[in-house]
N, CA, C and O atoms as a MOPAC input file, in Angstrom:
PM7 MOZYME 1SCF
protein

 N     69.31000 1    65.90100 1    66.21500 1
 C     69.32500 1    66.50800 1    64.90900 1
 C     69.36100 1    65.41100 1    63.84600 1
 O     70.01400 1    64.38500 1    64.03500 1
 N     68.67700 1    65.62200 1    62.75500 1
 C     68.62600 1    64.64900 1    61.68100 1
 C     69.96700 1    64.59700 1    60.95800 1
 O     70.69600 1    65.58900 1    60.92300 1
 N     70.29500 1    63.43700 1    60.38000 1
 C     71.54300 1    63.34000 1    59.60400 1
 C     71.51300 1    64.29900 1    58.41000 1
 O     70.44800 1    64.62700 1    57.88700 1
 N     72.68000 1    64.73100 1    58.00000 1
 C     72.80000 1    65.63000 1    56.85400 1
 C     72.56900 1    64.83300 1    55.57700 1
 O     73.14600 1    63.76100 1    55.39700 1
 N     71.73700 1    65.34800 1    54.70600 1
 C     71.52100 1    64.72800 1    53.40300 1
 C     72.45100 1    65.42500 1    52.42400 1
 O     72.28700 1    66.61200 1    52.14300 1
 N     73.42600 1    64.69300 1    51.90600 1
 C     74.40800 1    65.27600 1    50.99600 1
 C     74.01500 1    64.96300 1    49.56100 1
 O     73.67600 1    63.82800 1    49.22700 1
 N     74.06600 1    65.97900 1    48.72900 1
 C     73.72000 1    65.84200 1    47.31900 1
 C     75.00600 1    65.75600 1    46.51500 1
 O     75.68200 1    66.77100 1    46.34200 1
 N     75.37000 1    64.56800 1    46.01500 1
 C     76.63000 1    64.43800 1    45.27000 1
 C     76.63700 1    65.22700 1    43.96200 1
 O     77.70900 1    65.49600 1    43.41900 1
 N     75.47100 1    65.60200 1    43.44700 1
 C     75.40500 1    66.36000 1    42.20800 1
 C     75.43400 1    67.86600 1    42.41100 1
 O     75.43400 1    68.61800 1    41.43600 1
 N     75.46000 1    68.31900 1    43.65800 1
 C     75.44100 1    69.75100 1    43.93900 1
 C     76.76800 1    70.39600 1    43.58200 1
 O     77.83000 1    69.83800 1    43.85500 1
 N     76.70700 1    71.56200 1    42.97500 1
 C     77.93000 1    72.31000 1    42.66900 1
 C     78.18700 1    73.40100 1    43.69700 1
 O     79.26800 1    73.99100 1    43.70500 1
 N     77.21700 1    73.68400 1    44.56600 1
 C     77.39500 1    74.74800 1    45.54800 1
 C     77.62200 1    74.22100 1    46.96200 1
 O     78.22400 1    74.91400 1    47.78200 1
 N     77.15500 1    73.01600 1    47.26400 1
 C     77.33600 1    72.43300 1    48.58800 1
 C     78.38600 1    71.33100 1    48.51100 1
 O     78.26200 1    70.39600 1    47.72000 1
 N     79.41700 1    71.44900 1    49.33900 1
 C     80.50200 1    70.47400 1    49.32000 1
 C     81.03000 1    70.25300 1    50.72800 1
 O     80.80800 1    71.06700 1    51.62400 1
 N     81.73100 1    69.14200 1    50.91100 1
 C     82.43700 1    68.91000 1    52.16300 1
 C     83.76100 1    69.65100 1    52.12500 1
 O     84.43400 1    69.69400 1    51.09500 1
 N     84.12500 1    70.23200 1    53.25700 1
 C     85.36600 1    70.99600 1    53.34800 1
 C     86.04400 1    70.70700 1    54.68600 1
 O     85.36000 1    70.62400 1    55.70600 1
 N     87.36500 1    70.55200 1    54.71000 1
 C     88.06900 1    70.60200 1    55.98400 1
 C     88.06000 1    72.06500 1    56.43500 1
 O     88.16200 1    72.97600 1    55.61400 1
 N     87.93900 1    72.27500 1    57.73700 1
 C     87.79500 1    73.64800 1    58.21700 1
 C     88.22500 1    73.77400 1    59.66700 1
 O     88.39000 1    72.78900 1    60.38600 1
 N     88.39900 1    75.02600 1    60.06600 1
 C     88.52700 1    75.37800 1    61.47200 1
 C     87.20700 1    76.00000 1    61.88300 1
 O     86.66700 1    76.85700 1    61.18300 1
 N     86.69200 1    75.56500 1    63.02100 1
 C     85.41000 1    76.07100 1    63.51000 1
 C     85.63800 1    76.73300 1    64.86200 1
 O     86.17900 1    76.11900 1    65.78100 1
 N     85.22500 1    77.97800 1    64.97200 1
 C     85.32300 1    78.71400 1    66.22600 1
 C     84.01500 1    78.53500 1    66.98300 1
 O     82.97200 1    79.02600 1    66.55200 1
 N     84.07000 1    77.83200 1    68.11000 1
 C     82.86500 1    77.56200 1    68.88800 1
 C     83.22500 1    77.32100 1    70.34600 1
 O     84.32000 1    76.85200 1    70.65500 1
 N     82.30600 1    77.64100 1    71.23000 1
 C     82.49600 1    77.35600 1    72.65100 1
 C     82.01700 1    75.95900 1    72.99300 1
 O     82.48100 1    75.36000 1    73.96300 1
 N     81.07400 1    75.42800 1    72.18800 1
 C     80.47900 1    74.12300 1    72.47200 1
 C     80.61900 1    73.20400 1    71.26500 1
 O     80.19600 1    73.55200 1    70.16300 1
 N     81.19500 1    72.06300 1    71.46700 1
 C     81.32100 1    71.10000 1    70.37500 1
 C     80.04100 1    70.29000 1    70.19000 1
 O     79.99600 1    69.40300 1    69.33800 1
 N     79.01900 1    70.57500 1    70.96000 1
 C     77.75100 1    69.86000 1    70.81700 1
 C     76.89200 1    70.43700 1    69.69700 1
 O     75.89700 1    69.82400 1    69.30800 1
 N     77.25500 1    71.59600 1    69.17700 1
 C     76.48500 1    72.20400 1    68.08300 1
 C     76.69000 1    71.42200 1    66.79800 1
 O     77.72100 1    70.77600 1    66.61500 1
 N     75.70600 1    71.48100 1    65.90800 1
 C     75.76400 1    70.74600 1    64.66000 1
 C     75.81100 1    71.65000 1    63.42800 1
 O     76.04400 1    71.17400 1    62.31700 1
 N     75.59000 1    72.94700 1    63.62000 1
 C     75.66700 1    73.87600 1    62.48500 1
 C     76.27700 1    75.18000 1    62.95700 1
 O     76.15200 1    75.57200 1    64.11700 1
 N     76.95100 1    75.84700 1    62.00500 1
 C     77.72500 1    77.03600 1    62.35100 1
 C     77.56800 1    78.09600 1    61.27600 1
 O     77.59700 1    77.77700 1    60.08700 1
 N     77.40100 1    79.36600 1    61.67700 1
 C     77.33100 1    80.44000 1    60.68600 1
 C     78.68500 1    80.60300 1    59.99200 1
 O     79.73600 1    80.28000 1    60.54600 1
 N     78.62300 1    81.10500 1    58.78500 1
 C     79.81000 1    81.25700 1    57.94300 1
 C     80.94600 1    81.99900 1    58.65200 1
 O     82.11500 1    81.67200 1    58.44400 1
 N     80.62600 1    82.97700 1    59.47500 1
 C     81.64000 1    83.76500 1    60.16200 1
 C     82.44700 1    82.99300 1    61.19000 1
 O     83.49400 1    83.46700 1    61.63100 1
 N     81.98100 1    81.81100 1    61.58100 1
 C     82.68700 1    80.97700 1    62.55400 1
 C     83.51700 1    79.88600 1    61.89200 1
 O     84.16900 1    79.10100 1    62.58000 1
 N     83.49800 1    79.82800 1    60.56500 1
 C     84.14400 1    78.73800 1    59.83000 1
 C     85.21900 1    79.29900 1    58.90500 1
 O     84.97400 1    80.23000 1    58.13800 1
 N     86.40900 1    78.71800 1    58.99200 1
 C     87.50600 1    79.04400 1    58.08500 1
 C     87.83800 1    77.78500 1    57.30000 1
 O     88.28900 1    76.79400 1    57.87300 1
 N     87.61700 1    77.82000 1    56.00200 1
 C     87.89100 1    76.65400 1    55.16400 1
 C     89.39800 1    76.46800 1    55.01300 1
 O     90.14800 1    77.43700 1    54.89000 1
 N     89.82600 1    75.20700 1    55.02500 1
 C     91.23600 1    74.87300 1    54.93100 1
 C     91.46400 1    74.01000 1    53.68900 1
 O     90.51500 1    73.46000 1    53.13000 1
 N     92.71600 1    73.89500 1    53.26200 1
 C     93.07000 1    73.10900 1    52.07300 1
 C     92.98400 1    71.60900 1    52.32300 1
 O     92.61500 1    70.85100 1    51.42600 1
 N     93.32200 1    71.17300 1    53.54200 1
 C     93.34500 1    69.73700 1    53.82500 1
 C     92.98000 1    69.48400 1    55.28700 1
 O     93.01700 1    70.38900 1    56.12200 1
 N     92.62700 1    68.23300 1    55.57300 1
 C     92.32200 1    67.85100 1    56.95100 1
 C     93.56400 1    68.01800 1    57.82200 1
 O     93.46700 1    68.47000 1    58.96200 1
 N     94.72200 1    67.65800 1    57.29300 1
 C     95.96100 1    67.79600 1    58.04900 1
 C     96.25400 1    69.23400 1    58.41600 1
 O     96.67900 1    69.52000 1    59.53600 1
 N     96.02900 1    70.13800 1    57.48100 1
 C     96.25100 1    71.56400 1    57.73900 1
 C     95.29100 1    72.05800 1    58.82900 1
 O     95.68100 1    72.84200 1    59.69500 1
 N     94.05200 1    71.60200 1    58.78400 1
 C     93.07300 1    72.00500 1    59.79600 1
 C     93.47200 1    71.48900 1    61.17400 1
 O     93.37800 1    72.20900 1    62.16800 1
 N     93.91600 1    70.24500 1    61.22500 1
 C     94.32500 1    69.65700 1    62.50600 1
 C     95.51200 1    70.40900 1    63.08300 1
 O     95.54200 1    70.68500 1    64.28200 1
 N     96.49700 1    70.74700 1    62.24500 1
 C     97.68000 1    71.47700 1    62.71200 1
 C     97.34200 1    72.87600 1    63.21900 1
 O     97.96100 1    73.35600 1    64.16900 1
 N     96.36600 1    73.53500 1    62.59400 1
 C     96.02700 1    74.91000 1    62.95400 1
 C     95.03900 1    75.00300 1    64.11500 1
 O     94.81700 1    76.08900 1    64.65000 1
 N     94.44900 1    73.88400 1    64.50600 1
 C     93.45800 1    73.89900 1    65.58900 1
 C     94.08600 1    74.37200 1    66.90000 1
 O     95.24500 1    74.07900 1    67.19400 1
 N     93.29900 1    75.10500 1    67.67400 1
 C     93.72100 1    75.59600 1    68.98200 1
 C     92.55000 1    75.40000 1    69.95300 1
 O     91.84800 1    76.35900 1    70.27100 1
 N     92.33700 1    74.17900 1    70.42300 1
 C     91.18800 1    73.90000 1    71.28300 1
 C     91.10100 1    74.79900 1    72.52200 1
 O     90.00200 1    75.12500 1    72.97000 1
 N     92.23100 1    75.19500 1    73.06900 1
 C     92.21400 1    76.06700 1    74.24700 1
 C     91.56400 1    77.41700 1    73.93900 1
 O     91.07500 1    78.09500 1    74.84200 1
 N     91.56000 1    77.80400 1    72.66400 1
 C     90.94900 1    79.06400 1    72.23500 1
 C     89.59800 1    78.83700 1    71.55400 1
 O     89.01500 1    79.77000 1    71.00200 1
 N     89.10000 1    77.59200 1    71.59400 1
 C     87.80200 1    77.29400 1    70.98600 1
 C     87.84500 1    77.14100 1    69.48200 1
 O     86.81900 1    77.29300 1    68.81900 1
 N     89.01200 1    76.84200 1    68.92500 1
 C     89.18700 1    76.69000 1    67.48300 1
 C     89.47600 1    75.22400 1    67.18400 1
 O     90.55800 1    74.72100 1    67.48600 1
 N     88.49600 1    74.53900 1    66.58500 1
 C     88.55300 1    73.09700 1    66.39000 1
 C     88.60500 1    72.72900 1    64.91200 1
 O     88.01600 1    73.40700 1    64.07000 1
 N     89.31400 1    71.65300 1    64.60900 1
 C     89.36900 1    71.12000 1    63.25100 1
 C     88.13100 1    70.26500 1    63.01700 1
 O     87.72500 1    69.49200 1    63.88400 1
 N     87.53700 1    70.41100 1    61.83600 1
 C     86.31700 1    69.67200 1    61.52000 1
 C     86.17900 1    69.47000 1    60.02500 1
 O     86.84100 1    70.13000 1    59.22300 1
 N     85.31200 1    68.54800 1    59.67100 1
 C     84.87400 1    68.38300 1    58.29300 1
 C     83.44800 1    68.92800 1    58.26900 1
 O     82.58600 1    68.45100 1    59.00700 1
 N     83.19700 1    69.93300 1    57.41900 1
 C     81.89100 1    70.58800 1    57.36400 1
 C     81.30000 1    70.46200 1    55.96800 1
 O     82.00800 1    70.18500 1    55.00000 1
 N     80.00000 1    70.66800 1    55.88100 1
 C     79.27200 1    70.59600 1    54.60900 1
 C     78.50900 1    71.89900 1    54.42100 1
 O     77.79500 1    72.34400 1    55.31900 1
 N     78.66200 1    72.50600 1    53.25100 1
 C     77.95700 1    73.75500 1    52.99500 1
 C     78.68900 1    74.58400 1    51.96200 1
 O     79.52000 1    74.05200 1    51.22600 1
 N     78.40700 1    75.85600 1    51.89100 1
 C     77.46100 1    76.61100 1    52.71400 1
 C     76.03500 1    76.46500 1    52.19900 1
 O     75.79100 1    76.31600 1    51.00200 1
 N     75.12000 1    76.51300 1    53.13100 1
 C     73.70900 1    76.38800 1    52.81300 1
 C     72.98400 1    77.62100 1    53.34000 1
 O     73.23100 1    78.02100 1    54.47800 1
 N     72.09800 1    78.23800 1    52.55700 1
 C     71.37100 1    79.40300 1    53.05500 1
 C     70.34600 1    78.98400 1    54.10700 1
 O     69.68900 1    77.95200 1    53.97200 1
 N     70.22100 1    79.79500 1    55.14900 1
 C     69.23400 1    79.52000 1    56.19200 1
 C     68.02700 1    80.43300 1    56.00600 1
 O     68.07000 1    81.38500 1    55.22800 1
 N     66.96600 1    80.13600 1    56.71900 1
 C     65.75600 1    80.95900 1    56.63900 1
 C     65.97800 1    82.34400 1    57.24100 1
 O     65.21100 1    83.27000 1    56.97400 1
 N     67.03000 1    82.48700 1    58.05500 1
 C     67.34200 1    83.79700 1    58.66800 1
 C     68.24000 1    84.64700 1    57.77800 1
 O     68.61100 1    85.75800 1    58.15600 1
 N     68.59200 1    84.13500 1    56.60100 1
 C     69.43700 1    84.89300 1    55.68800 1
 C     70.92100 1    84.67000 1    55.89700 1
 O     71.73700 1    85.36700 1    55.29500 1
 N     71.29200 1    83.71000 1    56.74100 1
 C     72.69500 1    83.39600 1    56.97000 1
 C     73.12000 1    82.24900 1    56.06000 1
 O     72.28700 1    81.51600 1    55.52700 1
 N     74.41500 1    82.11000 1    55.89700 1
 C     74.96000 1    80.93800 1    55.21000 1
 C     75.53600 1    80.05000 1    56.30100 1
 O     76.35600 1    80.49300 1    57.10600 1
 N     75.10300 1    78.79100 1    56.32500 1
 C     75.47900 1    77.86200 1    57.38600 1
 C     76.32700 1    76.71900 1    56.86200 1
 O     76.19000 1    76.28500 1    55.71900 1
 N     77.20500 1    76.24600 1    57.73000 1
 C     77.95100 1    75.02000 1    57.48300 1
 C     77.49800 1    74.00000 1    58.51800 1
 O     77.32200 1    74.33300 1    59.69000 1
 N     77.31200 1    72.76200 1    58.08500 1
 C     76.87600 1    71.68400 1    58.94500 1
 C     78.05200 1    70.77900 1    59.28400 1
 O     78.85700 1    70.44400 1    58.41500 1
 N     78.14800 1    70.38900 1    60.54200 1
 C     79.22300 1    69.51700 1    60.98000 1
 C     79.03000 1    68.11800 1    60.41200 1
 O     77.96900 1    67.51800 1    60.57900 1
 N     80.05200 1    67.60000 1    59.74400 1
 C     80.06400 1    66.21000 1    59.30900 1
 C     80.72500 1    65.38100 1    60.41000 1
 O     80.18500 1    64.36800 1    60.85500 1
 N     81.92000 1    65.83800 1    60.84400 1
 C     82.60000 1    65.20800 1    61.97700 1
 C     83.75400 1    66.08700 1    62.42900 1
 O     84.31900 1    66.85600 1    61.65000 1
 N     84.08900 1    65.95500 1    63.70800 1
 C     85.26300 1    66.62600 1    64.23600 1
 C     86.49400 1    65.82600 1    63.82300 1
 O     86.45400 1    64.59700 1    63.75600 1
 N     87.57400 1    66.52500 1    63.55100 1
 C     88.82800 1    65.84500 1    63.15800 1
 C     89.74600 1    65.66100 1    64.35500 1
 O     90.83900 1    65.11200 1    64.21600 1

């Protein structure tokens, strides 16, 4: 997958600490329904439950997809 191009002037796309519900950490993008935005990276790390597939991450988005979904892109796992 190509690197994410981040627009520092964007008012709608931003980096966010988050919890991501996923079975595979190899994915690079996630639909909005799988992402819970958090206040801080520390809060996301504390709330993570890897045994239940809930991982702390830094994500970028939301971005509209061609399928009509809003997607968040993985920046890095925390």
